[in-house]
Amino acid sequence: MRTQRRMMAAAVLAITLSACAPASPPATQSVTVDVFFAHAQPTRVTLISEPHTIEVVDDVIAGVLSALVAGEVQPLDADYENLWGAGSAVLSTSRSADVLTVDLSVAPLSLGAEAESIALAQLVWTATSIDTSLSAVLVTIDGAGAETLAGHVDITRPIARDRAESVLSPLQILAPEEGSAVSNPVVAAGMACTFEASYSWTLEGPSGVVDEGFGMASEGCPTRAPWQLELGSLSAGDYVLTVFELSADDGSVWAADSKSFTVTK
């Protein structure tokens, strides 16, 4: 009898301890995805991507967009900007067919029409890059439909990706990455959507311009095509590579991207 009572007491104690034990924290995972940021050009604001590794719980898109909207993920390149942050948050995400609904809590955003459009494009392009089966993003605010985010752009309907040539930076350096250390021989690469596939470039070192020239992407606009540039063997030190497109009207810089990097040997 005593043995049975002891067994029952032990079982009750085990159940009690199990109920009082703290729940295990949700499992997190690190994902590396393309996050899109604003990139100010001489005559307009465009959209440009950077690869970022982000800690997420369960849903990758929800986790990445939460980090983006909260301002927790910031561009490595000082020329880029995250237009979100300062109190905004993702409340929830849901999907119906190929449309993702993102419900936001939005802090006051002081954005003009162009910047507001780019801020929304950050969400759309980041989400649809993570899941290419998505075609559009519907933005709601505090659980309800809204007319606009900051007073300029209609968000009553799902927002699809704009044509790449109308929103993405015409020139983008993918390698070397901003702040990276590279070894010789140095090869730069990226994407372009430029007139007749051409672009200009300069390479600056500590004492000024080291080299400059012209390059060609594999195709011209409206196709967004890869380009590659062999910079050769460079002396150890810090460099800045700039690729740019000149306006056919007046010869001014129409679009540009630059990356700082270090040659180690």
PDB file of C-alpha atoms in Angstrom:
ATOM      1  CA  MET A   1       0.000   0.000   0.000  1.00  0.00           C
ATOM      2  CA  ARG A   2       2.796   2.368   0.964  1.00  0.00           C
ATOM      3  CA  THR A   3       4.574   1.500  -2.295  1.00  0.00           C
ATOM      4  CA  GLN A   4       1.471   2.383  -4.337  1.00  0.00           C
ATOM      5  CA  ARG A   5       1.090   5.691  -2.473  1.00  0.00           C
ATOM      6  CA  ARG A   6       4.737   6.528  -3.104  1.00  0.00           C
ATOM      7  CA  MET A   7       4.320   5.732  -6.816  1.00  0.00           C
ATOM      8  CA  MET A   8       1.207   7.895  -7.027  1.00  0.00           C
ATOM      9  CA  ALA A   9       2.931  10.749  -5.206  1.00  0.00           C
ATOM     10  CA  ALA A  10       5.926  10.500  -7.527  1.00  0.00           C
ATOM     11  CA  ALA A  11       3.636  10.584 -10.575  1.00  0.00           C
ATOM     12  CA  VAL A  12       1.778  13.645  -9.255  1.00  0.00           C
ATOM     13  CA  LEU A  13       5.085  15.376  -8.527  1.00  0.00           C
ATOM     14  CA  ALA A  14       6.383  14.619 -12.028  1.00  0.00           C
ATOM     15  CA  ILE A  15       3.222  16.024 -13.607  1.00  0.00           C
ATOM     16  CA  THR A  16       3.411  19.126 -11.400  1.00  0.00           C
ATOM     17  CA  LEU A  17       7.063  19.740 -12.235  1.00  0.00           C
ATOM     18  CA  SER A  18       6.352  19.232 -15.958  1.00  0.00           C
ATOM     19  CA  ALA A  19       3.519  21.758 -15.823  1.00  0.00           C
ATOM     20  CA  CYS A  20       5.688  24.305 -14.018  1.00  0.00           C
ATOM     21  CA  ALA A  21       8.738  23.847 -16.256  1.00  0.00           C
ATOM     22  CA  PRO A  22       9.320  26.781 -18.576  1.00  0.00           C
ATOM     23  CA  ALA A  23       8.469  26.154 -22.225  1.00  0.00           C
ATOM     24  CA  SER A  24      11.377  25.721 -24.592  1.00  0.00           C
ATOM     25  CA  PRO A  25      12.051  28.850 -26.654  1.00  0.00           C
ATOM     26  CA  PRO A  26      10.980  28.635 -30.305  1.00  0.00           C
ATOM     27  CA  ALA A  27      13.661  27.262 -32.583  1.00  0.00           C
ATOM     28  CA  THR A  28      15.431  29.876 -34.686  1.00  0.00           C
ATOM     29  CA  GLN A  29      17.283  29.508 -37.943  1.00  0.00           C
ATOM     30  CA  SER A  30      19.710  31.683 -39.862  1.00  0.00           C
ATOM     31  CA  VAL A  31      18.713  32.458 -43.447  1.00  0.00           C
ATOM     32  CA  THR A  32      20.619  34.406 -46.069  1.00  0.00           C
ATOM     33  CA  VAL A  33      18.305  36.322 -48.384  1.00  0.00           C
ATOM     34  CA  ASP A  34      18.313  39.345 -50.670  1.00  0.00           C
ATOM     35  CA  VAL A  35      16.926  42.368 -48.805  1.00  0.00           C
ATOM     36  CA  PHE A  36      15.982  45.417 -50.853  1.00  0.00           C
ATOM     37  CA  PHE A  37      16.857  48.993 -49.902  1.00  0.00           C
ATOM     38  CA  ALA A  38      16.464  52.497 -51.306  1.00  0.00           C
ATOM     39  CA  HIS A  39      19.342  53.787 -53.423  1.00  0.00           C
ATOM     40  CA  ALA A  40      19.415  57.498 -54.214  1.00  0.00           C
ATOM     41  CA  GLN A  41      20.564  58.230 -57.765  1.00  0.00           C
ATOM     42  CA  PRO A  42      21.336  61.700 -59.165  1.00  0.00           C
ATOM     43  CA  THR A  43      17.810  62.145 -60.570  1.00  0.00           C
ATOM     44  CA  ARG A  44      15.648  59.573 -58.759  1.00  0.00           C
ATOM     45  CA  VAL A  45      15.446  56.954 -56.013  1.00  0.00           C
ATOM     46  CA  THR A  46      15.820  53.338 -57.064  1.00  0.00           C
ATOM     47  CA  LEU A  47      15.727  49.943 -55.383  1.00  0.00           C
ATOM     48  CA  ILE A  48      18.780  47.760 -54.833  1.00  0.00           C
ATOM     49  CA  SER A  49      19.470  44.490 -53.018  1.00  0.00           C
ATOM     50  CA  GLU A  50      22.045  43.214 -50.549  1.00  0.00           C
ATOM     51  CA  PRO A  51      22.434  39.677 -49.186  1.00  0.00           C
ATOM     52  CA  HIS A  52      21.812  39.566 -45.428  1.00  0.00           C
ATOM     53  CA  THR A  53      21.852  36.729 -42.918  1.00  0.00           C
ATOM     54  CA  ILE A  54      18.897  37.075 -40.534  1.00  0.00           C
ATOM     55  CA  GLU A  55      17.733  35.035 -37.542  1.00  0.00           C
ATOM     56  CA  VAL A  56      14.083  34.019 -38.003  1.00  0.00           C
ATOM     57  CA  VAL A  57      11.567  31.851 -36.146  1.00  0.00           C
ATOM     58  CA  ASP A  58       9.531  29.411 -38.265  1.00  0.00           C
ATOM     59  CA  ASP A  59       8.243  31.577 -41.161  1.00  0.00           C
ATOM     60  CA  VAL A  60      11.129  32.996 -43.182  1.00  0.00           C
ATOM     61  CA  ILE A  61       9.201  35.742 -44.997  1.00  0.00           C
ATOM     62  CA  ALA A  62       7.505  36.951 -41.800  1.00  0.00           C
ATOM     63  CA  GLY A  63      10.824  36.995 -39.955  1.00  0.00           C
ATOM     64  CA  VAL A  64      12.718  38.848 -42.685  1.00  0.00           C
ATOM     65  CA  LEU A  65       9.972  41.428 -43.249  1.00  0.00           C
ATOM     66  CA  SER A  66       9.708  41.963 -39.482  1.00  0.00           C
ATOM     67  CA  ALA A  67      13.434  42.709 -39.300  1.00  0.00           C
ATOM     68  CA  LEU A  68      13.177  45.015 -42.320  1.00  0.00           C
ATOM     69  CA  VAL A  69      10.133  46.983 -41.145  1.00  0.00           C
ATOM     70  CA  ALA A  70      11.456  47.334 -37.588  1.00  0.00           C
ATOM     71  CA  GLY A  71      14.739  48.694 -38.945  1.00  0.00           C
ATOM     72  CA  GLU A  72      16.692  45.823 -37.413  1.00  0.00           C
ATOM     73  CA  VAL A  73      18.378  45.059 -40.735  1.00  0.00           C
ATOM     74  CA  GLN A  74      20.362  47.956 -42.182  1.00  0.00           C
ATOM     75  CA  PRO A  75      22.389  48.093 -45.407  1.00  0.00           C
ATOM     76  CA  LEU A  76      26.126  47.468 -45.298  1.00  0.00           C
ATOM     77  CA  ASP A  77      26.636  50.011 -48.069  1.00  0.00           C
ATOM     78  CA  ALA A  78      26.372  53.568 -46.752  1.00  0.00           C
ATOM     79  CA  ASP A  79      24.873  54.656 -50.096  1.00  0.00           C
ATOM     80  CA  TYR A  80      21.774  52.544 -49.466  1.00  0.00           C
ATOM     81  CA  GLU A  81      18.975  53.243 -46.983  1.00  0.00           C
ATOM     82  CA  ASN A  82      16.230  51.331 -45.215  1.00  0.00           C
ATOM     83  CA  LEU A  83      13.212  53.631 -45.317  1.00  0.00           C
ATOM     84  CA  TRP A  84      11.481  51.624 -42.548  1.00  0.00           C
ATOM     85  CA  GLY A  85      12.016  51.582 -38.797  1.00  0.00           C
ATOM     86  CA  ALA A  86      11.444  54.022 -35.937  1.00  0.00           C
ATOM     87  CA  GLY A  87       8.569  52.100 -34.367  1.00  0.00           C
ATOM     88  CA  SER A  88       6.922  50.282 -37.284  1.00  0.00           C
ATOM     89  CA  ALA A  89       6.312  46.535 -36.996  1.00  0.00           C
ATOM     90  CA  VAL A  90       4.859  43.540 -38.811  1.00  0.00           C
ATOM     91  CA  LEU A  91       1.819  42.328 -36.839  1.00  0.00           C
ATOM     92  CA  SER A  92       1.067  39.283 -38.978  1.00  0.00           C
ATOM     93  CA  THR A  93       1.375  37.754 -42.426  1.00  0.00           C
ATOM     94  CA  SER A  94      -1.017  35.479 -44.294  1.00  0.00           C
ATOM     95  CA  ARG A  95      -1.281  34.084 -47.780  1.00  0.00           C
ATOM     96  CA  SER A  96      -4.158  33.574 -50.204  1.00  0.00           C
ATOM     97  CA  ALA A  97      -3.142  31.928 -53.481  1.00  0.00           C
ATOM     98  CA  ASP A  98      -0.156  33.952 -54.739  1.00  0.00           C
ATOM     99  CA  VAL A  99      -0.865  37.115 -52.723  1.00  0.00           C
ATOM    100  CA  LEU A 100       0.838  37.763 -49.370  1.00  0.00           C
ATOM    101  CA  THR A 101      -1.008  40.003 -46.894  1.00  0.00           C
ATOM    102  CA  VAL A 102       1.256  41.897 -44.513  1.00  0.00           C
ATOM    103  CA  ASP A 103      -0.456  43.607 -41.595  1.00  0.00           C
ATOM    104  CA  LEU A 104       1.576  46.487 -40.192  1.00  0.00           C
ATOM    105  CA  SER A 105       1.693  48.774 -37.225  1.00  0.00           C
ATOM    106  CA  VAL A 106       3.095  51.931 -38.782  1.00  0.00           C
ATOM    107  CA  ALA A 107       4.871  54.725 -36.955  1.00  0.00           C
ATOM    108  CA  PRO A 108       4.476  58.143 -38.608  1.00  0.00           C
ATOM    109  CA  LEU A 109       6.476  58.095 -41.850  1.00  0.00           C
ATOM    110  CA  SER A 110       7.662  61.362 -43.331  1.00  0.00           C
ATOM    111  CA  LEU A 111       8.026  60.241 -46.933  1.00  0.00           C
ATOM    112  CA  GLY A 112       7.367  61.901 -50.247  1.00  0.00           C
ATOM    113  CA  ALA A 113       5.503  60.059 -52.989  1.00  0.00           C
ATOM    114  CA  GLU A 114       8.662  58.610 -54.553  1.00  0.00           C
ATOM    115  CA  ALA A 115      10.137  57.404 -51.259  1.00  0.00           C
ATOM    116  CA  GLU A 116       6.779  55.973 -50.162  1.00  0.00           C
ATOM    117  CA  SER A 117       6.616  53.973 -53.385  1.00  0.00           C
ATOM    118  CA  ILE A 118      10.154  52.670 -52.799  1.00  0.00           C
ATOM    119  CA  ALA A 119       9.384  51.761 -49.163  1.00  0.00           C
ATOM    120  CA  LEU A 120       6.485  49.618 -50.366  1.00  0.00           C
ATOM    121  CA  ALA A 121       8.679  48.179 -53.111  1.00  0.00           C
ATOM    122  CA  GLN A 122      11.159  47.108 -50.409  1.00  0.00           C
ATOM    123  CA  LEU A 123       8.460  44.835 -48.979  1.00  0.00           C
ATOM    124  CA  VAL A 124       7.240  43.539 -52.324  1.00  0.00           C
ATOM    125  CA  TRP A 125      10.642  42.775 -53.832  1.00  0.00           C
ATOM    126  CA  THR A 126      12.054  41.259 -50.629  1.00  0.00           C
ATOM    127  CA  ALA A 127       9.039  38.957 -50.165  1.00  0.00           C
ATOM    128  CA  THR A 128       8.786  37.892 -53.810  1.00  0.00           C
ATOM    129  CA  SER A 129      12.532  37.248 -53.963  1.00  0.00           C
ATOM    130  CA  ILE A 130      12.297  34.877 -50.996  1.00  0.00           C
ATOM    131  CA  ASP A 131       9.271  33.085 -52.475  1.00  0.00           C
ATOM    132  CA  THR A 132       9.128  33.432 -56.246  1.00  0.00           C
ATOM    133  CA  SER A 133       5.649  31.856 -56.342  1.00  0.00           C
ATOM    134  CA  LEU A 134       4.264  35.082 -54.820  1.00  0.00           C
ATOM    135  CA  SER A 135       3.050  37.665 -57.305  1.00  0.00           C
ATOM    136  CA  ALA A 136       1.951  40.548 -55.063  1.00  0.00           C
ATOM    137  CA  VAL A 137       1.754  41.924 -51.532  1.00  0.00           C
ATOM    138  CA  LEU A 138      -1.339  43.441 -49.915  1.00  0.00           C
ATOM    139  CA  VAL A 139      -0.543  45.857 -47.092  1.00  0.00           C
ATOM    140  CA  THR A 140      -3.030  46.369 -44.265  1.00  0.00           C
ATOM    141  CA  ILE A 141      -2.613  48.507 -41.165  1.00  0.00           C
ATOM    142  CA  ASP A 142      -3.636  47.493 -37.644  1.00  0.00           C
ATOM    143  CA  GLY A 143      -5.788  44.646 -38.939  1.00  0.00           C
ATOM    144  CA  ALA A 144      -7.779  46.657 -41.457  1.00  0.00           C
ATOM    145  CA  GLY A 145      -7.532  47.865 -45.012  1.00  0.00           C
ATOM    146  CA  ALA A 146      -6.020  51.284 -45.533  1.00  0.00           C
ATOM    147  CA  GLU A 147      -5.975  53.771 -48.369  1.00  0.00           C
ATOM    148  CA  THR A 148      -2.339  54.786 -48.121  1.00  0.00           C
ATOM    149  CA  LEU A 149       0.832  54.307 -46.103  1.00  0.00           C
ATOM    150  CA  ALA A 150       2.057  57.903 -45.852  1.00  0.00           C
ATOM    151  CA  GLY A 151      -0.475  59.891 -47.844  1.00  0.00           C
ATOM    152  CA  HIS A 152       0.607  59.325 -51.459  1.00  0.00           C
ATOM    153  CA  VAL A 153       0.460  55.748 -52.760  1.00  0.00           C
ATOM    154  CA  ASP A 154      -2.723  53.668 -53.055  1.00  0.00           C
ATOM    155  CA  ILE A 155      -2.497  50.438 -51.005  1.00  0.00           C
ATOM    156  CA  THR A 156      -6.129  49.352 -51.265  1.00  0.00           C
ATOM    157  CA  ARG A 157      -5.145  46.602 -53.721  1.00  0.00           C
ATOM    158  CA  PRO A 158      -2.286  44.091 -53.852  1.00  0.00           C
ATOM    159  CA  ILE A 159       0.983  45.598 -55.089  1.00  0.00           C
ATOM    160  CA  ALA A 160       2.866  43.605 -57.721  1.00  0.00           C
ATOM    161  CA  ARG A 161       6.511  43.981 -58.655  1.00  0.00           C
ATOM    162  CA  ASP A 162       7.142  46.887 -61.006  1.00  0.00           C
ATOM    163  CA  ARG A 163       9.121  46.141 -64.136  1.00  0.00           C
ATOM    164  CA  ALA A 164      12.749  45.754 -63.107  1.00  0.00           C
ATOM    165  CA  GLU A 165      13.969  48.495 -65.434  1.00  0.00           C
ATOM    166  CA  SER A 166      11.540  50.981 -63.884  1.00  0.00           C
ATOM    167  CA  VAL A 167      12.478  50.488 -60.215  1.00  0.00           C
ATOM    168  CA  LEU A 168      15.822  48.676 -59.804  1.00  0.00           C
ATOM    169  CA  SER A 169      19.138  50.493 -59.894  1.00  0.00           C
ATOM    170  CA  PRO A 170      20.400  50.367 -63.506  1.00  0.00           C
ATOM    171  CA  LEU A 171      23.834  49.327 -62.253  1.00  0.00           C
ATOM    172  CA  GLN A 172      24.724  47.081 -59.341  1.00  0.00           C
ATOM    173  CA  ILE A 173      28.047  45.721 -58.089  1.00  0.00           C
ATOM    174  CA  LEU A 174      27.650  42.243 -56.609  1.00  0.00           C
ATOM    175  CA  ALA A 175      31.354  41.523 -56.131  1.00  0.00           C
ATOM    176  CA  PRO A 176      33.440  42.623 -54.362  1.00  0.00           C
ATOM    177  CA  GLU A 177      30.937  43.121 -51.564  1.00  0.00           C
ATOM    178  CA  GLU A 178      31.010  46.300 -49.486  1.00  0.00           C
ATOM    179  CA  GLY A 179      33.833  46.194 -46.938  1.00  0.00           C
ATOM    180  CA  SER A 180      35.120  42.825 -48.105  1.00  0.00           C
ATOM    181  CA  ALA A 181      38.728  41.644 -48.265  1.00  0.00           C
ATOM    182  CA  VAL A 182      39.802  40.099 -51.576  1.00  0.00           C
ATOM    183  CA  SER A 183      42.966  38.617 -53.035  1.00  0.00           C
ATOM    184  CA  ASN A 184      44.541  38.978 -56.460  1.00  0.00           C
ATOM    185  CA  PRO A 185      43.655  38.813 -59.261  1.00  0.00           C
ATOM    186  CA  VAL A 186      40.604  40.999 -58.559  1.00  0.00           C
ATOM    187  CA  VAL A 187      37.454  40.379 -60.593  1.00  0.00           C
ATOM    188  CA  ALA A 188      34.360  42.545 -60.216  1.00  0.00           C
ATOM    189  CA  ALA A 189      30.883  41.477 -61.287  1.00  0.00           C
ATOM    190  CA  GLY A 190      27.335  42.726 -61.161  1.00  0.00           C
ATOM    191  CA  MET A 191      24.110  43.379 -63.006  1.00  0.00           C
ATOM    192  CA  ALA A 192      23.156  46.131 -65.434  1.00  0.00           C
ATOM    193  CA  CYS A 193      20.229  47.468 -67.390  1.00  0.00           C
ATOM    194  CA  THR A 194      21.822  50.215 -69.475  1.00  0.00           C
ATOM    195  CA  PHE A 195      21.567  51.680 -72.970  1.00  0.00           C
ATOM    196  CA  GLU A 196      23.327  49.398 -75.441  1.00  0.00           C
ATOM    197  CA  ALA A 197      24.636  47.399 -72.435  1.00  0.00           C
ATOM    198  CA  SER A 198      27.491  49.857 -71.824  1.00  0.00           C
ATOM    199  CA  TYR A 199      28.792  51.346 -68.600  1.00  0.00           C
ATOM    200  CA  SER A 200      31.821  53.306 -67.389  1.00  0.00           C
ATOM    201  CA  TRP A 201      33.965  52.571 -64.350  1.00  0.00           C
ATOM    202  CA  THR A 202      36.696  54.029 -62.157  1.00  0.00           C
ATOM    203  CA  LEU A 203      38.920  52.398 -59.567  1.00  0.00           C
ATOM    204  CA  GLU A 204      40.266  54.642 -56.820  1.00  0.00           C
ATOM    205  CA  GLY A 205      43.054  53.876 -54.367  1.00  0.00           C
ATOM    206  CA  PRO A 206      44.545  55.876 -51.491  1.00  0.00           C
ATOM    207  CA  SER A 207      46.290  58.259 -53.890  1.00  0.00           C
ATOM    208  CA  GLY A 208      43.436  58.751 -56.355  1.00  0.00           C
ATOM    209  CA  VAL A 209      42.237  57.098 -59.561  1.00  0.00           C
ATOM    210  CA  VAL A 210      44.197  53.914 -60.250  1.00  0.00           C
ATOM    211  CA  ASP A 211      42.378  52.824 -63.408  1.00  0.00           C
ATOM    212  CA  GLU A 212      39.268  53.583 -65.429  1.00  0.00           C
ATOM    213  CA  GLY A 213      37.501  52.434 -68.541  1.00  0.00           C
ATOM    214  CA  PHE A 214      34.349  51.120 -70.144  1.00  0.00           C
ATOM    215  CA  GLY A 215      32.561  47.795 -69.947  1.00  0.00           C
ATOM    216  CA  MET A 216      29.674  45.882 -71.488  1.00  0.00           C
ATOM    217  CA  ALA A 217      26.961  43.756 -69.955  1.00  0.00           C
ATOM    218  CA  SER A 218      25.879  40.654 -71.822  1.00  0.00           C
ATOM    219  CA  GLU A 219      22.669  42.411 -72.976  1.00  0.00           C
ATOM    220  CA  GLY A 220      21.220  45.898 -73.009  1.00  0.00           C
ATOM    221  CA  CYS A 221      18.078  47.260 -71.364  1.00  0.00           C
ATOM    222  CA  PRO A 222      15.248  46.303 -70.889  1.00  0.00           C
ATOM    223  CA  THR A 223      17.057  43.043 -70.061  1.00  0.00           C
ATOM    224  CA  ARG A 224      18.840  43.095 -66.703  1.00  0.00           C
ATOM    225  CA  ALA A 225      22.050  41.281 -67.570  1.00  0.00           C
ATOM    226  CA  PRO A 226      25.329  40.298 -65.888  1.00  0.00           C
ATOM    227  CA  TRP A 227      28.658  42.041 -66.399  1.00  0.00           C
ATOM    228  CA  GLN A 228      32.194  41.157 -65.362  1.00  0.00           C
ATOM    229  CA  LEU A 229      35.287  43.302 -65.065  1.00  0.00           C
ATOM    230  CA  GLU A 230      38.840  42.019 -64.639  1.00  0.00           C
ATOM    231  CA  LEU A 231      40.796  44.503 -62.521  1.00  0.00           C
ATOM    232  CA  GLY A 232      43.958  42.394 -62.491  1.00  0.00           C
ATOM    233  CA  SER A 233      46.576  42.242 -59.742  1.00  0.00           C
ATOM    234  CA  LEU A 234      46.434  45.250 -57.443  1.00  0.00           C
ATOM    235  CA  SER A 235      48.768  46.410 -54.714  1.00  0.00           C
ATOM    236  CA  ALA A 236      47.598  45.629 -51.191  1.00  0.00           C
ATOM    237  CA  GLY A 237      45.400  48.410 -49.845  1.00  0.00           C
ATOM    238  CA  ASP A 238      41.949  49.978 -49.850  1.00  0.00           C
ATOM    239  CA  TYR A 239      40.021  50.688 -53.046  1.00  0.00           C
ATOM    240  CA  VAL A 240      36.674  52.031 -54.252  1.00  0.00           C
ATOM    241  CA  LEU A 241      35.159  50.712 -57.477  1.00  0.00           C
ATOM    242  CA  THR A 242      32.441  52.836 -59.086  1.00  0.00           C
ATOM    243  CA  VAL A 243      30.379  51.801 -62.098  1.00  0.00           C
ATOM    244  CA  PHE A 244      28.191  54.430 -63.706  1.00  0.00           C
ATOM    245  CA  GLU A 245      26.036  55.287 -66.708  1.00  0.00           C
ATOM    246  CA  LEU A 246      26.129  58.698 -68.371  1.00  0.00           C
ATOM    247  CA  SER A 247      23.034  60.503 -69.598  1.00  0.00           C
ATOM    248  CA  ALA A 248      22.690  60.544 -73.376  1.00  0.00           C
ATOM    249  CA  ASP A 249      21.204  64.051 -73.090  1.00  0.00           C
ATOM    250  CA  ASP A 250      23.907  66.006 -71.258  1.00  0.00           C
ATOM    251  CA  GLY A 251      26.665  63.569 -70.282  1.00  0.00           C
ATOM    252  CA  SER A 252      25.910  63.788 -66.560  1.00  0.00           C
ATOM    253  CA  VAL A 253      25.901  60.711 -64.340  1.00  0.00           C
ATOM    254  CA  TRP A 254      22.494  59.058 -64.670  1.00  0.00           C
ATOM    255  CA  ALA A 255      23.068  56.049 -62.409  1.00  0.00           C
ATOM    256  CA  ALA A 256      25.929  54.674 -60.336  1.00  0.00           C
ATOM    257  CA  ASP A 257      26.934  52.122 -57.734  1.00  0.00           C
ATOM    258  CA  SER A 258      30.177  51.872 -55.770  1.00  0.00           C
ATOM    259  CA  LYS A 259      31.853  49.433 -53.421  1.00  0.00           C
ATOM    260  CA  SER A 260      34.744  49.829 -50.986  1.00  0.00           C
ATOM    261  CA  PHE A 261      37.022  46.814 -50.570  1.00  0.00           C
ATOM    262  CA  THR A 262      40.505  45.838 -49.430  1.00  0.00           C
ATOM    263  CA  VAL A 263      43.081  43.895 -51.409  1.00  0.00           C
ATOM    264  CA  THR A 264      45.045  41.741 -48.968  1.00  0.00           C
ATOM    265  CA  LYS A 265      47.782  40.355 -51.239  1.00  0.00           C
TER     266      LYS A 265
END
